[in-house]
mmCIF file of C-alpha atoms and ligand atoms in Angstrom:
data_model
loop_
_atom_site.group_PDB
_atom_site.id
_atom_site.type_symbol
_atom_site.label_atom_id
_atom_site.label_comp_id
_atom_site.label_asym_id
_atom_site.label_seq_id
_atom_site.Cartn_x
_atom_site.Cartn_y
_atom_site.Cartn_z
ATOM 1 C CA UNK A 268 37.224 51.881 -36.376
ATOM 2 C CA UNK A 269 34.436 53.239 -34.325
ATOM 3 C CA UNK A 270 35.912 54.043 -30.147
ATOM 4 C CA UNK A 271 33.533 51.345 -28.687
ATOM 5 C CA UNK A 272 35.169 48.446 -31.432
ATOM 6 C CA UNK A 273 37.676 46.249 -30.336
ATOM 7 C CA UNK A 274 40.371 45.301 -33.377
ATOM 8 C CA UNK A 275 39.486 41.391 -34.426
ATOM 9 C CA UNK A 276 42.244 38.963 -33.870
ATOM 10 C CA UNK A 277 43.997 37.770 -37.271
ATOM 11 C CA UNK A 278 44.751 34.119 -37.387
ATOM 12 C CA UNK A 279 47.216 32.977 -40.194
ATOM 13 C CA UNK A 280 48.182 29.471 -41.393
ATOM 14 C CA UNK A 281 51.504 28.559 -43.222
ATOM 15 C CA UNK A 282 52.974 25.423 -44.131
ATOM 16 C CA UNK A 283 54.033 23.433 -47.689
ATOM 17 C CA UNK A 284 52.055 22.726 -50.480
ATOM 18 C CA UNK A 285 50.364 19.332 -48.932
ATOM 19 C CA UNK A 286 50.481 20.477 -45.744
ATOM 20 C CA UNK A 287 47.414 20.166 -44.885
ATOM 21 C CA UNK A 288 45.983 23.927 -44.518
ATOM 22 C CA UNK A 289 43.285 23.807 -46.705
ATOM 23 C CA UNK A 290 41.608 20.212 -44.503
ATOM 24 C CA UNK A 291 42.645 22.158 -41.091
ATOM 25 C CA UNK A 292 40.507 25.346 -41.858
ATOM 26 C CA UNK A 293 37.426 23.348 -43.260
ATOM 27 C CA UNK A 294 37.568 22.077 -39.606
ATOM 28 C CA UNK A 295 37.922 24.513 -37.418
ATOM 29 C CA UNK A 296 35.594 26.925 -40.027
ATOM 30 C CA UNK A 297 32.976 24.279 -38.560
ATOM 31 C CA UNK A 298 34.162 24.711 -35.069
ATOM 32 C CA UNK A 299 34.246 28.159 -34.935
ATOM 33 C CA UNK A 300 30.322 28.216 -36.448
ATOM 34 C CA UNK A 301 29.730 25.855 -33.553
ATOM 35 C CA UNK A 302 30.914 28.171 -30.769
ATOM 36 C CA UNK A 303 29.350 31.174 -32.499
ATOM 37 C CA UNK A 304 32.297 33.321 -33.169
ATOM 38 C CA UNK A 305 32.001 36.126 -36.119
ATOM 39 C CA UNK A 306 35.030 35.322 -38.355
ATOM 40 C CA UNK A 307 35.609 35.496 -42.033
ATOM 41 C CA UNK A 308 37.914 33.081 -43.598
ATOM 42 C CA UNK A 309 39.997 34.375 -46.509
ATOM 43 C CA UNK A 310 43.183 33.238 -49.110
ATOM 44 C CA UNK A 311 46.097 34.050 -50.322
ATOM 45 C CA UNK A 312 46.765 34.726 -53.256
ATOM 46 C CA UNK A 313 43.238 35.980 -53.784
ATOM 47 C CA UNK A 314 40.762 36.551 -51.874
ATOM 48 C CA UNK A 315 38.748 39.314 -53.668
ATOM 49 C CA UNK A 316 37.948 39.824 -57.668
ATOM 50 C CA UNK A 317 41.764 41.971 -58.557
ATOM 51 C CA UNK A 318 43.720 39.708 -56.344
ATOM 52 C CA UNK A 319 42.657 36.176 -57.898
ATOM 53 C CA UNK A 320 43.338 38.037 -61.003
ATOM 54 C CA UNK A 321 46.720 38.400 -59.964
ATOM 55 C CA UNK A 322 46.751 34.906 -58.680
ATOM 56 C CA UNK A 323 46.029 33.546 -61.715
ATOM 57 C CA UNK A 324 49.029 35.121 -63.372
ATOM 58 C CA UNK A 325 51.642 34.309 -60.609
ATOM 59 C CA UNK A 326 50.023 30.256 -60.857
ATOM 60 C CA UNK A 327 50.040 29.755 -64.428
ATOM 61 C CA UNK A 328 52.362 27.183 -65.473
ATOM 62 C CA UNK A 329 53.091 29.091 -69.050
ATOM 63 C CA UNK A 330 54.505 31.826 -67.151
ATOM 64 C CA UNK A 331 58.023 30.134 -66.750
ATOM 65 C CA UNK A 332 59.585 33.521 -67.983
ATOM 66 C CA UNK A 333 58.610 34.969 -64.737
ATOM 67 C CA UNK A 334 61.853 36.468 -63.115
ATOM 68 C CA UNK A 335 61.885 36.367 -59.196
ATOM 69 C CA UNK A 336 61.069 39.745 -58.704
ATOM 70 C CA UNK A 337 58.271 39.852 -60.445
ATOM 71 C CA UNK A 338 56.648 36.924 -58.754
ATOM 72 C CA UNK A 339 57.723 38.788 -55.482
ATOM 73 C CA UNK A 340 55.466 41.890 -56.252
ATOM 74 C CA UNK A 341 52.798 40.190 -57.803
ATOM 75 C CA UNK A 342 52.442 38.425 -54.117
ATOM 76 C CA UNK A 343 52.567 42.124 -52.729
ATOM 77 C CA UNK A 344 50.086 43.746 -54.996
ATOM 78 C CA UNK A 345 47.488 40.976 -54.616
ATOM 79 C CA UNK A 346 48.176 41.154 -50.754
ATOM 80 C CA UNK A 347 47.966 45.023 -50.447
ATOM 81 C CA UNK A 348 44.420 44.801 -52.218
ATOM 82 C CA UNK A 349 43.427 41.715 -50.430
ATOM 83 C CA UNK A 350 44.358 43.682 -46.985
ATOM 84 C CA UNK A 351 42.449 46.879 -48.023
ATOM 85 C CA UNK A 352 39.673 45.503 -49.741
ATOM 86 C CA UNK A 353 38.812 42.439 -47.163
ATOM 87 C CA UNK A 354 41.207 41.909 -43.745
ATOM 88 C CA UNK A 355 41.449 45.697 -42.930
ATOM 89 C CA UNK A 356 37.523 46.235 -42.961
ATOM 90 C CA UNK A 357 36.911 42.892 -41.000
ATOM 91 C CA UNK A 358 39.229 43.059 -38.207
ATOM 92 C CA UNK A 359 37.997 46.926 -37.916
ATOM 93 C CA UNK A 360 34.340 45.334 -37.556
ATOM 94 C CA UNK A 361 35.979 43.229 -34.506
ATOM 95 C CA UNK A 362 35.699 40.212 -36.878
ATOM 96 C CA UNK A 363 38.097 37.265 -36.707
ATOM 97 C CA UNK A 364 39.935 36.852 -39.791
ATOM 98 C CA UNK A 365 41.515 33.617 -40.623
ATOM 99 C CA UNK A 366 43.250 33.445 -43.687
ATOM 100 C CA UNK A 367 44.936 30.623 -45.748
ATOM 101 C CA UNK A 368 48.761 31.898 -46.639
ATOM 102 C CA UNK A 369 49.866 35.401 -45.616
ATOM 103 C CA UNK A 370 52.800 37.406 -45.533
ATOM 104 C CA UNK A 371 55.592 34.257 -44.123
ATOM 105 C CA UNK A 372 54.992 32.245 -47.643
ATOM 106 C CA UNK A 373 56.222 35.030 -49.136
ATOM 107 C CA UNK A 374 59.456 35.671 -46.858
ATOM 108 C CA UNK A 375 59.882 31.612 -47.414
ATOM 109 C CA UNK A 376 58.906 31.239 -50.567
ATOM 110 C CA UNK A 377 60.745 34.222 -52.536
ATOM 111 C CA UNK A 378 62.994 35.356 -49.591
ATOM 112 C CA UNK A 379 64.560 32.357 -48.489
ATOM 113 C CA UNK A 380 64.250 29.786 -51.185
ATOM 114 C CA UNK A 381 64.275 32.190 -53.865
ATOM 115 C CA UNK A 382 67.568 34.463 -52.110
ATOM 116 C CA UNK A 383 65.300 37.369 -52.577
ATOM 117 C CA UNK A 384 66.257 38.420 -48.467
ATOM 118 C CA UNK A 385 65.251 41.793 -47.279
ATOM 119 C CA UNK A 386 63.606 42.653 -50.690
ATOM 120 C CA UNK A 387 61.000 40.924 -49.662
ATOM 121 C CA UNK A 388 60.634 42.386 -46.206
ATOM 122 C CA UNK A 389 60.910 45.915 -47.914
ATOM 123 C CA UNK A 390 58.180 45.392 -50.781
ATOM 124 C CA UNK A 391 55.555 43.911 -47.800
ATOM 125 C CA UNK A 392 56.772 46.839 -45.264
ATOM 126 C CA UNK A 393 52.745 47.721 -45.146
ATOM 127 C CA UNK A 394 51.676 44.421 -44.302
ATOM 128 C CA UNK A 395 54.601 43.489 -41.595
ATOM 129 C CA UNK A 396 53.794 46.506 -40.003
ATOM 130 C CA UNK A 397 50.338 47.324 -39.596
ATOM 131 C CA UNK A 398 48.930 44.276 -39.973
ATOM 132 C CA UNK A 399 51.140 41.594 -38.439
ATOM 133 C CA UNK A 400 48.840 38.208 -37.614
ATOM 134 C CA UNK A 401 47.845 37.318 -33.836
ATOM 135 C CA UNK A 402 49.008 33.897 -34.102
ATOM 136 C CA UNK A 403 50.611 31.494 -37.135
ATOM 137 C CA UNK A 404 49.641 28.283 -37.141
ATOM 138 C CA UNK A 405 52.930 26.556 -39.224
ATOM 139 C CA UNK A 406 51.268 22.756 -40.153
ATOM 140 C CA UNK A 407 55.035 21.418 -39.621
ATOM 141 C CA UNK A 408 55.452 18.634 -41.980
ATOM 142 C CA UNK A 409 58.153 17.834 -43.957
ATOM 143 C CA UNK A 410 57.640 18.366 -47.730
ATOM 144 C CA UNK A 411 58.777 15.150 -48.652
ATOM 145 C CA UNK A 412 55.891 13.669 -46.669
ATOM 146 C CA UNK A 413 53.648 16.583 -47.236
ATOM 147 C CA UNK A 414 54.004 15.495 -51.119
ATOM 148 C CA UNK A 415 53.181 11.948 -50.474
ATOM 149 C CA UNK A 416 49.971 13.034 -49.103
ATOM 150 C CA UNK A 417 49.012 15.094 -52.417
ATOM 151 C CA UNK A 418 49.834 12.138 -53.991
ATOM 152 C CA UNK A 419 52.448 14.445 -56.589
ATOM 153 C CA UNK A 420 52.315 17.775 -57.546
ATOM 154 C CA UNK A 421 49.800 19.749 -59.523
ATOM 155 C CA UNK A 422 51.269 20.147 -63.259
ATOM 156 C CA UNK A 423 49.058 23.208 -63.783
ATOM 157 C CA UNK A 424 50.555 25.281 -61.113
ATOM 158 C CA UNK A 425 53.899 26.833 -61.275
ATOM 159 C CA UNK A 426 54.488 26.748 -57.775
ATOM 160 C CA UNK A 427 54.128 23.340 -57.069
ATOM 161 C CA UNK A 428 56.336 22.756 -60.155
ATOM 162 C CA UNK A 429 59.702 23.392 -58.621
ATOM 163 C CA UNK A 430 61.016 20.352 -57.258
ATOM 164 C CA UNK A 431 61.385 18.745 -53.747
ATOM 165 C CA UNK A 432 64.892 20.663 -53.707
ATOM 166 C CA UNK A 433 62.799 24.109 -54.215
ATOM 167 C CA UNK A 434 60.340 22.802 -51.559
ATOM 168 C CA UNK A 435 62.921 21.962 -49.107
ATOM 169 C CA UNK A 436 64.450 25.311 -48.760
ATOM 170 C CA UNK A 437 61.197 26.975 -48.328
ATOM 171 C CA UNK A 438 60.505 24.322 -45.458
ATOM 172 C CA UNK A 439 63.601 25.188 -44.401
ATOM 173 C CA UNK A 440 62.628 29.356 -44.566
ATOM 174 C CA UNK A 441 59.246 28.567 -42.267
ATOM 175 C CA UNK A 442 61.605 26.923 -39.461
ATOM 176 C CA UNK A 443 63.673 30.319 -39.308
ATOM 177 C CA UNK A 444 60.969 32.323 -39.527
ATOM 178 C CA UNK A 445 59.329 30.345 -36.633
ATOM 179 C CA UNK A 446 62.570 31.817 -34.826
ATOM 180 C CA UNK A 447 62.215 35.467 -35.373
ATOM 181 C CA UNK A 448 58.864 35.859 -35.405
ATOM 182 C CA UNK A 449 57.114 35.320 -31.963
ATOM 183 C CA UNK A 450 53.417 34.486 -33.251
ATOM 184 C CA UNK A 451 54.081 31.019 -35.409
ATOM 185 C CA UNK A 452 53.463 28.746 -33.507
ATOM 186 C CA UNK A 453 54.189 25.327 -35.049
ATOM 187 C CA UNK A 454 51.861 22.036 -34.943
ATOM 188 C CA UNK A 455 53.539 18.889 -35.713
ATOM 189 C CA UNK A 456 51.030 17.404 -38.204
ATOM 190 C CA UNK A 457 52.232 14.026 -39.166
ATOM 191 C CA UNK A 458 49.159 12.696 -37.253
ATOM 192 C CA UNK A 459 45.788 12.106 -38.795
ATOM 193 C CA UNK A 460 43.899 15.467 -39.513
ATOM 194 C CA UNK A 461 41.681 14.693 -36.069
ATOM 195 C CA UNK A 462 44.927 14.863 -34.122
ATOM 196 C CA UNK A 463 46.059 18.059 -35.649
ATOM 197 C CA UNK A 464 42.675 19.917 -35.756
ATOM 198 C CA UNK A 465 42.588 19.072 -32.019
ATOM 199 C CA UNK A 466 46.024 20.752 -31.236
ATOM 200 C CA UNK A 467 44.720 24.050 -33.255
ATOM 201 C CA UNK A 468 41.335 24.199 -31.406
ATOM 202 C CA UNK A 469 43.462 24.337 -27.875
ATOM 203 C CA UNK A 470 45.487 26.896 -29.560
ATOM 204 C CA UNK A 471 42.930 29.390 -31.477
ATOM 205 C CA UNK A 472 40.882 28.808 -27.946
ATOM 206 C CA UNK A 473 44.051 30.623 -26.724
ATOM 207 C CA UNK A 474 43.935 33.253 -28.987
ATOM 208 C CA UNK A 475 40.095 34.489 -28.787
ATOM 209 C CA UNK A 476 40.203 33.687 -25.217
ATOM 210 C CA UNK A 477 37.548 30.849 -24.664
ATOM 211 C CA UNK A 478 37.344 27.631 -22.777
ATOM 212 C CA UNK A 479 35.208 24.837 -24.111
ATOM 213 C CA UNK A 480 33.466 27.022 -26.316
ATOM 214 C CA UNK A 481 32.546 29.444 -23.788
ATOM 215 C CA UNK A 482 34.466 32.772 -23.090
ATOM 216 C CA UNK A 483 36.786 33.332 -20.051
HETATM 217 N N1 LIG B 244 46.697 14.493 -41.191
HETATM 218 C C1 LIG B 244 46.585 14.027 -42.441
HETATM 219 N N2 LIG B 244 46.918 12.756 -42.717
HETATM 220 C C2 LIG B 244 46.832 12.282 -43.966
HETATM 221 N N3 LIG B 244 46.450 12.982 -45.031
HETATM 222 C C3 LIG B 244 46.098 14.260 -44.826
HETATM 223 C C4 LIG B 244 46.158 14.873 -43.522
HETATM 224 N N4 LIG B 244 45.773 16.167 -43.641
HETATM 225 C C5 LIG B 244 45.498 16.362 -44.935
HETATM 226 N N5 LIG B 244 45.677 15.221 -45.651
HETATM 227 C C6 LIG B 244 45.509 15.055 -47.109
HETATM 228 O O1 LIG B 244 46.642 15.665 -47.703
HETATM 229 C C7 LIG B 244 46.279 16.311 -48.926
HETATM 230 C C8 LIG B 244 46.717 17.770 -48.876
HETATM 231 O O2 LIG B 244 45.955 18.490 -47.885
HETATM 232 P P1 LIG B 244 45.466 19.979 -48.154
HETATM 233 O O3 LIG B 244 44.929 20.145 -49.536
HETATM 234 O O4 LIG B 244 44.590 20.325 -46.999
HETATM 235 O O5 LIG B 244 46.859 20.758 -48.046
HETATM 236 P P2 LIG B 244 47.192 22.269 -48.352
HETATM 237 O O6 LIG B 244 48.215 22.649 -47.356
HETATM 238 O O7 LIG B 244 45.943 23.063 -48.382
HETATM 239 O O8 LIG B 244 47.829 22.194 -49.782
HETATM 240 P P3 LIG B 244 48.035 23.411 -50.842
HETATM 241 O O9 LIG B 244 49.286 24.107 -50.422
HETATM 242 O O10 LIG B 244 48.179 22.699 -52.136
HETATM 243 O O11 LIG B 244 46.804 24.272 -50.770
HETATM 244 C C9 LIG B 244 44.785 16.110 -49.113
HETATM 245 O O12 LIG B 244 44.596 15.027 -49.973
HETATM 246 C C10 LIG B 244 44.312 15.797 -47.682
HETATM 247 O O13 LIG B 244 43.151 15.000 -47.681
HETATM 248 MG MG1 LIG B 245 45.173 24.438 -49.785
#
């Protein structure tokens, strides 16, 4: 990072399958063209050519042999190339980066509901500590009505497979984690996708520091 670049801020959203993530950051992808910020808006799992690779492989509903630990690394190797490969050179170029799933689904997903724990803090020590988002938006909806929404789960992908019971306790991981980790901030979304999209403009406004489109 060059003296005269400012680090970009890196924006995060987390929530259950259904939760809406993928609607809220078509929106706010429009708003932030509309205000003229420089952002790049990224995924997880994925997000470059090795790490939808790996995707693919964690996803695929043949893999039910998968053991826990496995699917815990896979997470961490695509997200270790995704950071290196995409979100480190972007936030160096004082781009916002606004990515869909980061480093919480996996402390909720295979650390809580799984019982993986610390494990899982300990095999993402890179990303937790160098690269920690600027703010987590958490779409805070239960899964139960998140489902509903999604009208059923997706029988291709192993994930969504698990069960409301699965879902639950990884529902129930994001509300801890939105006690120990200062930056999620959650957004009741049981509104219509207007409602919530207005409640993340006021807060992303926060974050990159700008009033009505216009900076402070
Ligand atoms: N506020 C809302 N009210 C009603 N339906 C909504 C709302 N927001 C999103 N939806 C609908 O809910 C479904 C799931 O939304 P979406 O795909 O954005 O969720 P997601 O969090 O990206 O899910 P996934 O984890 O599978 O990627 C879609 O059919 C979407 O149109
Ligand atoms: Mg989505």
């Amino acid at each position: 990072m060059g003296s005269s670049e400012v680090r970009g801020k890196f924006l995060v959203f987390e929530g259950c399958e259904g939760s809406g993530k993928s609607t809220q950051l078509r929106m706010l992808s429009e708003y932030l063209g509309k205000i003229g910020v420089n952002f790049i808006m990224t995924r997880e799992p994925g997000g470059n050519p090795i790490s939808e690779e790996i995707r693919k492989i964690i996803l695929n509903g043949k893999n039910t042999a998968m053991c826990d630990e496995c699917e815990a690394l896979l997470y961490a190797a695509a997200r270790i190339q995704h950071l290196k490969e995409i979100i480190e050179p972007a936030l160096a170029a004082g781009k916002l980066v606004v990515c869909d799933r980061y480093v919480y689904s996996s402390l909720a997903y295979q650390g809580y509901a799984r019982g993986l724990g610390d494990y899982v803090k300990e095999i993402n020590a890179y990303a937790l500590t160098n690269y920690p988002p600027d703010m987590t938006v958490f779409l805070d909806i239960s899964p139960e009505d998140a489902f509903k929404r999604k009208h059923g789960a997706d029988e291709n992908d192993r994930m969504e497979q698990l069960g409301l019971e699965f879902h639950k306790k990884v529902y129930a991981g994001y509300k801890e984690l939105e006690k120990e980790y200062a930056d999620v901030r959650a957004v009741d979304c049981s509104g219509t996708k207007y409602r919530t999209a207005e409640k993340i403009r006021l807060l992303v406004d926060g974050l990159l520091g700008v009033s009505d489109g216009k900076t402070l």
